[in-house]
PDB file of C-alpha atoms and ligand atoms in Angstrom:
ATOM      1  CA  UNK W   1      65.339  -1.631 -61.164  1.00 41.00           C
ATOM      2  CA  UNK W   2      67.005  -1.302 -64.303  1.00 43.00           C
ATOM      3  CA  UNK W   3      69.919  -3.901 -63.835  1.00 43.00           C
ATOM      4  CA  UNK W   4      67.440  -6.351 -62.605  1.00 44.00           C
ATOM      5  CA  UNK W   5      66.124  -6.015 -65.949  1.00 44.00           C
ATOM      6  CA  UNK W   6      69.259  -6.271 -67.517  1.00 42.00           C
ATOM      7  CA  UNK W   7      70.334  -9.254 -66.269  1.00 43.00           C
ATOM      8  CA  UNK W   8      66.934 -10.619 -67.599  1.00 47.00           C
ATOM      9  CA  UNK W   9      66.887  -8.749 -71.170  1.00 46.00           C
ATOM     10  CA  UNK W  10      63.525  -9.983 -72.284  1.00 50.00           C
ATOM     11  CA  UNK W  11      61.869  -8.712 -69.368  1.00 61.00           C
ATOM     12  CA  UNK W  12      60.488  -5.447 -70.182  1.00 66.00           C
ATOM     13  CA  UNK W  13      57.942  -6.038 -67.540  1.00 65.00           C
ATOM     14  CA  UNK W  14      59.546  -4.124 -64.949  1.00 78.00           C
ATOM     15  CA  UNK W  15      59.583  -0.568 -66.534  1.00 92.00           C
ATOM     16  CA  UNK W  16      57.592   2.147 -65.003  1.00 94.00           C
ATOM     17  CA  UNK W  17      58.506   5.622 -66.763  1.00 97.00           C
ATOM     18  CA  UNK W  18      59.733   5.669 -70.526  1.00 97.00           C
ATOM     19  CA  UNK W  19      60.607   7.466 -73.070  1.00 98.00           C
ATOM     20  CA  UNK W  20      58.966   6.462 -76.211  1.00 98.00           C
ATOM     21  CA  UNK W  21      60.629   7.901 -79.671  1.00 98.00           C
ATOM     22  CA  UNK W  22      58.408   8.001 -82.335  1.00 97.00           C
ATOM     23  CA  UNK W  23      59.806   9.563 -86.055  1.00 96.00           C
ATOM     24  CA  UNK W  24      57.783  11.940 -87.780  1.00 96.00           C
ATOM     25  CA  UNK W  25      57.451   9.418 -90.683  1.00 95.00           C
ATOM     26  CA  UNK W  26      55.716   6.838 -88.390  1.00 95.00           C
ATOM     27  CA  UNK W  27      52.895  10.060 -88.494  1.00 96.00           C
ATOM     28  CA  UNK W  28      52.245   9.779 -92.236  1.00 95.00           C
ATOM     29  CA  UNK W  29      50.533   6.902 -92.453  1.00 91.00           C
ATOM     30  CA  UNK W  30      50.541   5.599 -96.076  1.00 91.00           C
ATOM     31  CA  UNK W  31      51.041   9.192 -97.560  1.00 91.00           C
ATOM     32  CA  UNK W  32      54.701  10.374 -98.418  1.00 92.00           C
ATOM     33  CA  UNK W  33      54.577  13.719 -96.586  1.00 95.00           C
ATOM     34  CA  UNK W  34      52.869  14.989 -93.758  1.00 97.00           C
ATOM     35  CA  UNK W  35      50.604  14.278 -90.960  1.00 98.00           C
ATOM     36  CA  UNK W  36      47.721  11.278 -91.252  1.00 97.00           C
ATOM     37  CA  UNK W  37      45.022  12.326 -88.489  1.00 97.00           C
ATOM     38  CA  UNK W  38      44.018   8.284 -88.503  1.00 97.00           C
ATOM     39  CA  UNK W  39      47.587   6.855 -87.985  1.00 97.00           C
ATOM     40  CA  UNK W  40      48.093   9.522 -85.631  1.00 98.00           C
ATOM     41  CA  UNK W  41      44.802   9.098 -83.588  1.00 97.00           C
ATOM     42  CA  UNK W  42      45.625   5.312 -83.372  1.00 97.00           C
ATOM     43  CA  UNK W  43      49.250   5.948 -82.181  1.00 97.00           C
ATOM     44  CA  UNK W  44      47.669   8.314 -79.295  1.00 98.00           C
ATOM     45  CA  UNK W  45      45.635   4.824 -78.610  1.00 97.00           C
ATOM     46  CA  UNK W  46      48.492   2.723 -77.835  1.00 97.00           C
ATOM     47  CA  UNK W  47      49.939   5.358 -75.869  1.00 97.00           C
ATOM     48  CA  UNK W  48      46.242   5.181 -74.076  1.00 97.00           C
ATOM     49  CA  UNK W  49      46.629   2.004 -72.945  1.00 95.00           C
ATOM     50  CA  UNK W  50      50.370   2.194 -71.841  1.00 95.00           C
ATOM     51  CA  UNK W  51      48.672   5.127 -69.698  1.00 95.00           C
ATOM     52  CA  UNK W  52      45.759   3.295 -68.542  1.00 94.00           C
ATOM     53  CA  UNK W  53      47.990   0.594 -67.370  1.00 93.00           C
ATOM     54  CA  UNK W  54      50.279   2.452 -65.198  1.00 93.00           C
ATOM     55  CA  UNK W  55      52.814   3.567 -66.910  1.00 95.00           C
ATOM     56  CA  UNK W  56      53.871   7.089 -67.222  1.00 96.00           C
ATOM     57  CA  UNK W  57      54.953   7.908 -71.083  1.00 97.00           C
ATOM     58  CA  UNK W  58      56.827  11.028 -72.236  1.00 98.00           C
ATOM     59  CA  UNK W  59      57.128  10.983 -75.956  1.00 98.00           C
ATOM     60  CA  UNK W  60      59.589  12.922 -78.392  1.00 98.00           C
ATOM     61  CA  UNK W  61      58.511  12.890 -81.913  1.00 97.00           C
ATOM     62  CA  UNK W  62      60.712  13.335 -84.867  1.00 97.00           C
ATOM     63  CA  UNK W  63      60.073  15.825 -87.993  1.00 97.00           C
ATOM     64  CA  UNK W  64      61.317  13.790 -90.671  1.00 96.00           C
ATOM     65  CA  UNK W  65      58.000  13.589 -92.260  1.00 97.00           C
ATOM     66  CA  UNK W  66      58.124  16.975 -92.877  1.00 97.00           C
ATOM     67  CA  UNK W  67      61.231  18.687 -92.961  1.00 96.00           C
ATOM     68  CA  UNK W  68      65.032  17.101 -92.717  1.00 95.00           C
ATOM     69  CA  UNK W  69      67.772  19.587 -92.078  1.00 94.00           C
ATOM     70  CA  UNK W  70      70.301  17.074 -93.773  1.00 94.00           C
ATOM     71  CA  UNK W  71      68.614  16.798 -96.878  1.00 95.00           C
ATOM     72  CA  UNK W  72      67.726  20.245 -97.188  1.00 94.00           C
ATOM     73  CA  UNK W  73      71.546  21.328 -96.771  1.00 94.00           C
ATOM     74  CA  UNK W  74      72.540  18.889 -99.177  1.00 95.00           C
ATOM     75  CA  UNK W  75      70.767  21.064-101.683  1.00 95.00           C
ATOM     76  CA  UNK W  76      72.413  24.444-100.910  1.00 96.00           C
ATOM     77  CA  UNK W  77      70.682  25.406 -98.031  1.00 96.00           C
ATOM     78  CA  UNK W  78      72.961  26.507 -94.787  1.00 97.00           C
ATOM     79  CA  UNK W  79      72.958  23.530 -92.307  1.00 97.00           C
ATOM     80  CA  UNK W  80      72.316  25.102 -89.415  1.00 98.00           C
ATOM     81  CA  UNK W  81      69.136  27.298 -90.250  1.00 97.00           C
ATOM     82  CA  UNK W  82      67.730  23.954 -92.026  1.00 97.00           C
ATOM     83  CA  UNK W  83      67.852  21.832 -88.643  1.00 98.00           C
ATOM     84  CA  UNK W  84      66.039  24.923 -87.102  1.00 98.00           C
ATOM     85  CA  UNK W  85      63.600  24.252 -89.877  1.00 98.00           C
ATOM     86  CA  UNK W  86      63.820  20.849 -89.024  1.00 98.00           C
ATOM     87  CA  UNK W  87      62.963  21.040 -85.172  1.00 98.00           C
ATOM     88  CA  UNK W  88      60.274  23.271 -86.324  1.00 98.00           C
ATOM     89  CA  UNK W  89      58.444  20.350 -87.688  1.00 98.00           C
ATOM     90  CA  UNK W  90      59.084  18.248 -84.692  1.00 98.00           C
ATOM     91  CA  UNK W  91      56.484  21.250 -82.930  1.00 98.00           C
ATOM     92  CA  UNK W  92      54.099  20.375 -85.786  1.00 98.00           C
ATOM     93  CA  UNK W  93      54.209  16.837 -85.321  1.00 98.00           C
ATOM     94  CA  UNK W  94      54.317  17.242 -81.424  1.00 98.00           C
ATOM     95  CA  UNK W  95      50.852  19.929 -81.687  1.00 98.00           C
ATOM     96  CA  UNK W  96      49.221  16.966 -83.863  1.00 98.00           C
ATOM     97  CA  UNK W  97      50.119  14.476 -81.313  1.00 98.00           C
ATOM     98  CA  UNK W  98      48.952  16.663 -78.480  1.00 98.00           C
ATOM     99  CA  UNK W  99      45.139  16.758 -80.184  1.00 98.00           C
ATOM    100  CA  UNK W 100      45.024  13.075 -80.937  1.00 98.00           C
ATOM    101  CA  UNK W 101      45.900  12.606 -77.487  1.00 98.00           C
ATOM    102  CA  UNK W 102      42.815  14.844 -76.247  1.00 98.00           C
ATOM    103  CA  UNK W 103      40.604  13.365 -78.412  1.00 98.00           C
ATOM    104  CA  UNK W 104      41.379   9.625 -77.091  1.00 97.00           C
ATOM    105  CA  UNK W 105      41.226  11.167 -72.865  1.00 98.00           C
ATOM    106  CA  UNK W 106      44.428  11.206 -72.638  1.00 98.00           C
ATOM    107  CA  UNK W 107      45.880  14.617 -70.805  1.00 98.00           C
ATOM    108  CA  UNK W 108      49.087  16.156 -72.009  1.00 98.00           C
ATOM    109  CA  UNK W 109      51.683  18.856 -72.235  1.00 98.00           C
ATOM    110  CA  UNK W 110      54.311  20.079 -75.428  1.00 98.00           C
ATOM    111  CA  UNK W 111      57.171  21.188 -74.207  1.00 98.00           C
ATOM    112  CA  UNK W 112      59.434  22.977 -76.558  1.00 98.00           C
ATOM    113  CA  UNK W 113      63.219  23.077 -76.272  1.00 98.00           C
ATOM    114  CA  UNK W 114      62.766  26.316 -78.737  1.00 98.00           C
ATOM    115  CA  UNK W 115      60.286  28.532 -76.188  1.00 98.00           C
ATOM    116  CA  UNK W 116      57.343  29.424 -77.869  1.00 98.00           C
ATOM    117  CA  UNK W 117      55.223  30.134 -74.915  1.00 97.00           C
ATOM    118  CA  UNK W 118      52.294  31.000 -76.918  1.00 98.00           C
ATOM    119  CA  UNK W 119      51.992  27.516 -78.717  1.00 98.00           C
ATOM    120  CA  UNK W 120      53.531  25.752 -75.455  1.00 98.00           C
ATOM    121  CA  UNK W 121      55.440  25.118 -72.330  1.00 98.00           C
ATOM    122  CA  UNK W 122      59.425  26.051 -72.395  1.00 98.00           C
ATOM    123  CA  UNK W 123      60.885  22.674 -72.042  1.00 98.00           C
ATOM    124  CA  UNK W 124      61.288  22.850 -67.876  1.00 98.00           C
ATOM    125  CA  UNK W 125      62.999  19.319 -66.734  1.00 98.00           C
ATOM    126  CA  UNK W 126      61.069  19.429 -63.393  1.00 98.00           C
ATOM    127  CA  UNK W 127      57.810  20.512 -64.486  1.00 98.00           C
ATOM    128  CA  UNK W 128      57.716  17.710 -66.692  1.00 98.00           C
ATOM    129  CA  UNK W 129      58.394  15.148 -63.747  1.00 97.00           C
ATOM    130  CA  UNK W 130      55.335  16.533 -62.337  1.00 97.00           C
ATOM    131  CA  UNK W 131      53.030  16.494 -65.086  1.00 97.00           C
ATOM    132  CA  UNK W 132      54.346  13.041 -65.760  1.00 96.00           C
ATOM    133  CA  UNK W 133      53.845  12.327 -61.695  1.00 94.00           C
ATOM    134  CA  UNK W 134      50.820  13.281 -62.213  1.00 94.00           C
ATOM    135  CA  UNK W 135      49.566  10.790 -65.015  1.00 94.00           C
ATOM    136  CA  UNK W 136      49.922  13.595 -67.926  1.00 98.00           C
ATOM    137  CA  UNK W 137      52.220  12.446 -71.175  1.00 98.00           C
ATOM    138  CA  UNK W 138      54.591  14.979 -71.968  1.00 98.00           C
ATOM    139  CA  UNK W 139      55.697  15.148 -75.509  1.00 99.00           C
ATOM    140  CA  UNK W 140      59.066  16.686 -75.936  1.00 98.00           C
ATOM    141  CA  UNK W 141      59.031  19.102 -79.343  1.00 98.00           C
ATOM    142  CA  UNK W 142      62.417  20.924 -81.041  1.00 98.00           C
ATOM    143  CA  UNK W 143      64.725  18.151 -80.466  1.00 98.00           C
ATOM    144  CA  UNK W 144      67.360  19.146 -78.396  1.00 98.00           C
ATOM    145  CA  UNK W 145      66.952  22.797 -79.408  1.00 98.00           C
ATOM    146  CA  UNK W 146      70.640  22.683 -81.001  1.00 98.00           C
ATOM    147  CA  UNK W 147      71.443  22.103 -84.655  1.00 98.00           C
ATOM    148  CA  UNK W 148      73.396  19.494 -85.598  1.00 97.00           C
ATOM    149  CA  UNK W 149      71.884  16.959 -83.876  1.00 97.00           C
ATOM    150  CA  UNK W 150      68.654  14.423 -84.011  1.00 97.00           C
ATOM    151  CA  UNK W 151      65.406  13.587 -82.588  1.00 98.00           C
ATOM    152  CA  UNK W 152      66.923   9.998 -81.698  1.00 98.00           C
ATOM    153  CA  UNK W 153      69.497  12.288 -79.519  1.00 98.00           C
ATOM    154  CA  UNK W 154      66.743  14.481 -78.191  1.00 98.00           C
ATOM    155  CA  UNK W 155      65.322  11.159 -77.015  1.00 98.00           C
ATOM    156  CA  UNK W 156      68.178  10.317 -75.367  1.00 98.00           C
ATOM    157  CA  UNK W 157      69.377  13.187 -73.756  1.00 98.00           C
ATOM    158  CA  UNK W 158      65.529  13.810 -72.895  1.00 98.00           C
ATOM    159  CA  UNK W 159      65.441  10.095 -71.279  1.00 98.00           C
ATOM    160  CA  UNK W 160      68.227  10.605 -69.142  1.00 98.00           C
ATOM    161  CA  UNK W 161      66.706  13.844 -67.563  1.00 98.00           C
ATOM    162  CA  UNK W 162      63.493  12.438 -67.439  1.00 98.00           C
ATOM    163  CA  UNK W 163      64.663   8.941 -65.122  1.00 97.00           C
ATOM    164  CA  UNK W 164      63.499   6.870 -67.650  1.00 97.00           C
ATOM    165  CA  UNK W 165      63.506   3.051 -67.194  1.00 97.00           C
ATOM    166  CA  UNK W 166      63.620   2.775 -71.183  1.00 97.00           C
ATOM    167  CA  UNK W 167      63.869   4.207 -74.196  1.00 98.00           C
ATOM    168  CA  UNK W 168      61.351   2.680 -76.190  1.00 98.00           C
ATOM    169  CA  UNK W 169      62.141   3.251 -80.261  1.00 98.00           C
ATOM    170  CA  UNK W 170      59.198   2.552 -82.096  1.00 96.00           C
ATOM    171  CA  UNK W 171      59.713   1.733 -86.008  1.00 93.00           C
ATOM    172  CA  UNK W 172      57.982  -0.715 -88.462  1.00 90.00           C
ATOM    173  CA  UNK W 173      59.432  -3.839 -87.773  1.00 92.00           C
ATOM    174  CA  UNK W 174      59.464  -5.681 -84.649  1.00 94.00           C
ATOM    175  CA  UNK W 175      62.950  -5.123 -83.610  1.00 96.00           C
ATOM    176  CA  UNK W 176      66.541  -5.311 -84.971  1.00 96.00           C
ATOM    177  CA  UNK W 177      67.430  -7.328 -87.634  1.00 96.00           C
ATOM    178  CA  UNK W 178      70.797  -8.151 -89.095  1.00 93.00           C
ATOM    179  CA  UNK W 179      69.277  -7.547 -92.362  1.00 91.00           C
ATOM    180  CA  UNK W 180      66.428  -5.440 -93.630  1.00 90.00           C
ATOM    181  CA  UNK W 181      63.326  -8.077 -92.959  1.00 91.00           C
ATOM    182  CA  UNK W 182      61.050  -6.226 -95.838  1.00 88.00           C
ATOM    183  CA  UNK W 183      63.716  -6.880 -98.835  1.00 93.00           C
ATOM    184  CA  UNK W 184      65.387 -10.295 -97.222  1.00 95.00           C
ATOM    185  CA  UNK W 185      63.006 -12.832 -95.949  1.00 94.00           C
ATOM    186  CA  UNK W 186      65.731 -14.196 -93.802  1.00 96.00           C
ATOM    187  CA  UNK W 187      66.753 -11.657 -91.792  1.00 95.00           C
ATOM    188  CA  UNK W 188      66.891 -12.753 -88.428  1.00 95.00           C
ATOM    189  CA  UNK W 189      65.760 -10.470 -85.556  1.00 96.00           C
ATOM    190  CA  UNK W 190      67.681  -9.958 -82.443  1.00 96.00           C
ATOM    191  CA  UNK W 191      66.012 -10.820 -78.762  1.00 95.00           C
ATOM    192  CA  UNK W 192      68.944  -8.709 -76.897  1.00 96.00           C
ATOM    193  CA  UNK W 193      72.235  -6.685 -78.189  1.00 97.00           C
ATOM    194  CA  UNK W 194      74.862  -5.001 -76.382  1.00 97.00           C
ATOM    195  CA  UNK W 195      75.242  -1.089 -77.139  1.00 97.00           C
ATOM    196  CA  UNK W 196      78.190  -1.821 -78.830  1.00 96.00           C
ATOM    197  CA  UNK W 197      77.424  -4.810 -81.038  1.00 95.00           C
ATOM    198  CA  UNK W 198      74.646  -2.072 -82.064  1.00 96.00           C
ATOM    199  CA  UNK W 199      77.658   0.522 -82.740  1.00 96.00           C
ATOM    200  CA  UNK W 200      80.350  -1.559 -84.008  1.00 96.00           C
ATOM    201  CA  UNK W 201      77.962  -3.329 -86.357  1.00 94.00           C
ATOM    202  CA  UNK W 202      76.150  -0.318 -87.879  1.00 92.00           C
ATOM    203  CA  UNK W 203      72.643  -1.589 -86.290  1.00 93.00           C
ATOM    204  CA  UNK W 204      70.926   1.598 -87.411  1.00 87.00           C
ATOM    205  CA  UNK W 205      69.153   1.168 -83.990  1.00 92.00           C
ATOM    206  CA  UNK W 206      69.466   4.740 -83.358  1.00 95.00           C
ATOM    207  CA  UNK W 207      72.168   7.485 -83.723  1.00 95.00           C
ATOM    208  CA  UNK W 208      75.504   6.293 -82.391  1.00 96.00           C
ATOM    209  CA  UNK W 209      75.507   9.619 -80.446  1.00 97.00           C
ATOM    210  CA  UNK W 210      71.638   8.499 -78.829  1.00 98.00           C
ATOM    211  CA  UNK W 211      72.992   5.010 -78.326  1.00 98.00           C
ATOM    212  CA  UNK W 212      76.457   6.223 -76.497  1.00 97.00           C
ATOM    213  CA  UNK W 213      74.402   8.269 -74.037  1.00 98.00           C
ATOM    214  CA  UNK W 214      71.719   5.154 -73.659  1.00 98.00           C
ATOM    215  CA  UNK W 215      75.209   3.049 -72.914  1.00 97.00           C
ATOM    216  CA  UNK W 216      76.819   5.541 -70.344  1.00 97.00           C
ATOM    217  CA  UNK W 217      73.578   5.836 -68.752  1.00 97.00           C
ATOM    218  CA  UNK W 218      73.125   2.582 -68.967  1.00 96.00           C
ATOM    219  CA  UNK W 219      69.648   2.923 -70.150  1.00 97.00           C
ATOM    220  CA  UNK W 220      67.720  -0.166 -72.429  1.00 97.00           C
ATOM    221  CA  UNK W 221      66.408   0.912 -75.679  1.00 98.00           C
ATOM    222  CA  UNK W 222      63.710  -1.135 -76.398  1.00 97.00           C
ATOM    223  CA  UNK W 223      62.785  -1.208 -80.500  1.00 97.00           C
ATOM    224  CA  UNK W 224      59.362  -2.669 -81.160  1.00 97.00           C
ATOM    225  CA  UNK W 225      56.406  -2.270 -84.161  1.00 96.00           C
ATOM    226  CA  UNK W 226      54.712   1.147 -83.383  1.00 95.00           C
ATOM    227  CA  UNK W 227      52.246   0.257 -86.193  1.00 93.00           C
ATOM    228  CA  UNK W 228      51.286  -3.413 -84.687  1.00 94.00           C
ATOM    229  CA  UNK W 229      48.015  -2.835 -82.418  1.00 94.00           C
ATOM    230  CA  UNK W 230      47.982  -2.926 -78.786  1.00 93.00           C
ATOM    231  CA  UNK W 231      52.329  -3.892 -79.368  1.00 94.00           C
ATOM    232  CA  UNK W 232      53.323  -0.836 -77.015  1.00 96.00           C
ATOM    233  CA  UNK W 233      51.528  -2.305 -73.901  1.00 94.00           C
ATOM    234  CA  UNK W 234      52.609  -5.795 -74.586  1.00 94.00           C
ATOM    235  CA  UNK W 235      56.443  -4.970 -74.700  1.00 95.00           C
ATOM    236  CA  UNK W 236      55.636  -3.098 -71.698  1.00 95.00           C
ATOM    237  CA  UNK W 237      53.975  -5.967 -70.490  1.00 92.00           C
ATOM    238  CA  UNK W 238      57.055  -7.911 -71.271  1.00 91.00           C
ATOM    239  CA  UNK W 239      54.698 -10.118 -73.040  1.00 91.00           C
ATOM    240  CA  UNK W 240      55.823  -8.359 -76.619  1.00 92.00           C
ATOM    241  CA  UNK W 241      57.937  -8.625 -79.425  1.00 95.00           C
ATOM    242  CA  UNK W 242      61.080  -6.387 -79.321  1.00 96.00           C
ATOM    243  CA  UNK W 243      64.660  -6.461 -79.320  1.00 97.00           C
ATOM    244  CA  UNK W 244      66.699  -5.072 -76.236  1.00 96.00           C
ATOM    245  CA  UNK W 245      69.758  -2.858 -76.276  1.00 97.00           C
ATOM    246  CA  UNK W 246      71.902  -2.671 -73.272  1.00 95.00           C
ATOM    247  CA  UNK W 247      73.754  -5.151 -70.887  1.00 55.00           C
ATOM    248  CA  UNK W 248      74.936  -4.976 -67.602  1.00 43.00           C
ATOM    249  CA  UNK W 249      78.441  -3.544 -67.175  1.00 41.00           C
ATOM    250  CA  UNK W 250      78.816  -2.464 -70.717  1.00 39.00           C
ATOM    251  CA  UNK W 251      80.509   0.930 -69.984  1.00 39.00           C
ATOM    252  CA  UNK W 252      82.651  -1.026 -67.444  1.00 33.00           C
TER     253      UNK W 252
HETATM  254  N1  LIG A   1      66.905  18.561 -85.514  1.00 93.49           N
HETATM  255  C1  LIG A   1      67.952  19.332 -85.017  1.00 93.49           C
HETATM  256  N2  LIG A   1      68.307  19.204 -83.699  1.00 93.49           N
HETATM  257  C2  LIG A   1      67.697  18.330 -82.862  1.00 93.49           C
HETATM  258  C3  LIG A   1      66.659  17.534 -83.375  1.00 93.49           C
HETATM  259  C4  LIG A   1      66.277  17.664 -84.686  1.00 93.49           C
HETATM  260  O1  LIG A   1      68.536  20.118 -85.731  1.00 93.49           O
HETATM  261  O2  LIG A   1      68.067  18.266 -81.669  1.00 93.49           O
HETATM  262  C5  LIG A   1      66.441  18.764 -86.894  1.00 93.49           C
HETATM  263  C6  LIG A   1      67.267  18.070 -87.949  1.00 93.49           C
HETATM  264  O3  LIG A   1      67.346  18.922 -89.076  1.00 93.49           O
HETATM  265  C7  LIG A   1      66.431  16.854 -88.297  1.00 93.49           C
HETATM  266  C8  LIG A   1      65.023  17.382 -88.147  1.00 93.49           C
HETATM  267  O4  LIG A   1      65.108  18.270 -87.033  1.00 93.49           O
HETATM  268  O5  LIG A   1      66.656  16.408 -89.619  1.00 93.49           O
HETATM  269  C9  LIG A   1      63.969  16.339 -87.900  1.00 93.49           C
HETATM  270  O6  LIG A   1      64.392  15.426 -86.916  1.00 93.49           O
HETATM  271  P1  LIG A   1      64.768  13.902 -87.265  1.00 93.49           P
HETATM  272  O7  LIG A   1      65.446  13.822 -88.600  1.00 93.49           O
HETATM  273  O8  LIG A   1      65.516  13.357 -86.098  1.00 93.49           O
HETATM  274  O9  LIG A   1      63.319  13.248 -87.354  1.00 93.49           O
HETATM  275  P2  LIG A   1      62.877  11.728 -87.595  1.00 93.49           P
HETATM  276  O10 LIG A   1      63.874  11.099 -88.547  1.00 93.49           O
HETATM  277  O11 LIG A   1      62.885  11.037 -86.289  1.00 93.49           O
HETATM  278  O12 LIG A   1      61.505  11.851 -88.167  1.00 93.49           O
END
């Protein structure tokens, strides 16, 4: 499936199971910190309809809205016991995201990378094919579990494992532009990169770590508008706006 969609990049149309990556700031609506129950609840919507089309969504939320292990190192603290802190956060975020889910009808499961088996499930690769299998979303909490690494990898590493058609990256633009679109009115947006235009050129698509294991896995990252209504099923639709990462060949 996937290099049939590859050889067509703007067909999204054809993915079935993805990966959606969501950062904990897309959680805080207009505030500066925190959750927002409101842009939460309508996130959990547009994962609704993805899930009431057909699709089967597993979701791995970052923590940046809360706590950064980078930024809290760069003030003193040790590194490693600040990303712990950090992928703490991503259980908040993932616990919020769980209840906004329920309260749109929309079943799920957290599963932790850090067990906490009284607040979740241990992550467990093939009990989450099931619950996905069987229509629930599973959102992926604690990043990869190790410090010194990201949610974006998490998503990665987590969309690999999973099968995933697609790792959809949602943000607050519409895609990848070669210029930020909310300071330069002429940025133009991308319709399809390769993995490495998006590393050579400093796309700030993703991590270059997330986007090397997208490209040896030769996995599409999809980057849409998380915060444009009803834009999740579209792209999935392939009737959407989005940019594409990933070409045929491109580890060849
Ligand atoms: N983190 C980590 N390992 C992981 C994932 C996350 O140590 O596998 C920590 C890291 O400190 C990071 C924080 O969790 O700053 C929050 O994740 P991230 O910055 O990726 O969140 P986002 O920017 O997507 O909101």
């Amino acid at each position: 499936m996937t290099e049939d969609v590859l050889s067509n990049p703007s067909n999204t149309a054809r993915f079935k199971r993805v990966l959606l990556k969501v950062s904990g700031e897309a959680l805080m609506g207009s505030g500066a910190y925190g959750i927002d129950t409101e842009t939460t609840e309508r996130i959990a919507g547009e994962i609704k309809h993805a899930v009431e089309a057909g699709f089967e969504i597993c979701l791995v939320i970052g923590g940046g809205n809360i706590f950064r292990g980078l930024s809290a190192a760069a003030r003193g603290m040790e590194r490693a016991s600040a990303d712990y802190m950090g992928m703490l956060a991503t259980v908040m975020n993932a616990l919020a995201m769980q209840t906004a889910l329920e309260r749109v009808g929309v079943e799920s499961r957290v599963q932790s990378a850090i067990p906490m088996t009284t607040v979740c499930e241990p992550y467990i690769r093939r009990r989450a094919m099931r619950h996905m299998e069987r229509g629930r979303v599973v959102i992926f909490a604690a990043g990869t579990g190790n410090p010194f690494f990201t949610t974006d990898t998490a998503a990665a590493l987590r969309a690999a494992e999973m099968g995933c058609d697609a790792l959809f990256k949602g943000t607050q633009v519409d895609g990848v532009y070669d210029d930020d679109p909310r300071k330069n009115p002429n940025a133009k947006r991308f319709e399809s990169l390769d993995y490495l235009d998006v590393l050579a050129r400093d796309l700030k698509v993703m991590d270059a770590s997330a986007v090397t294991l997208m490209r040896d896995n030769q996995i599409p990252i999809v980057v849409f508008n998380i915060h444009d209504q009803g834009g999740l099923a579209r792209v999935l639709n392939g009737q959407g706006v989005c940019t594409i990462v990933g070409k045929p060949n491109a580890s060849a």
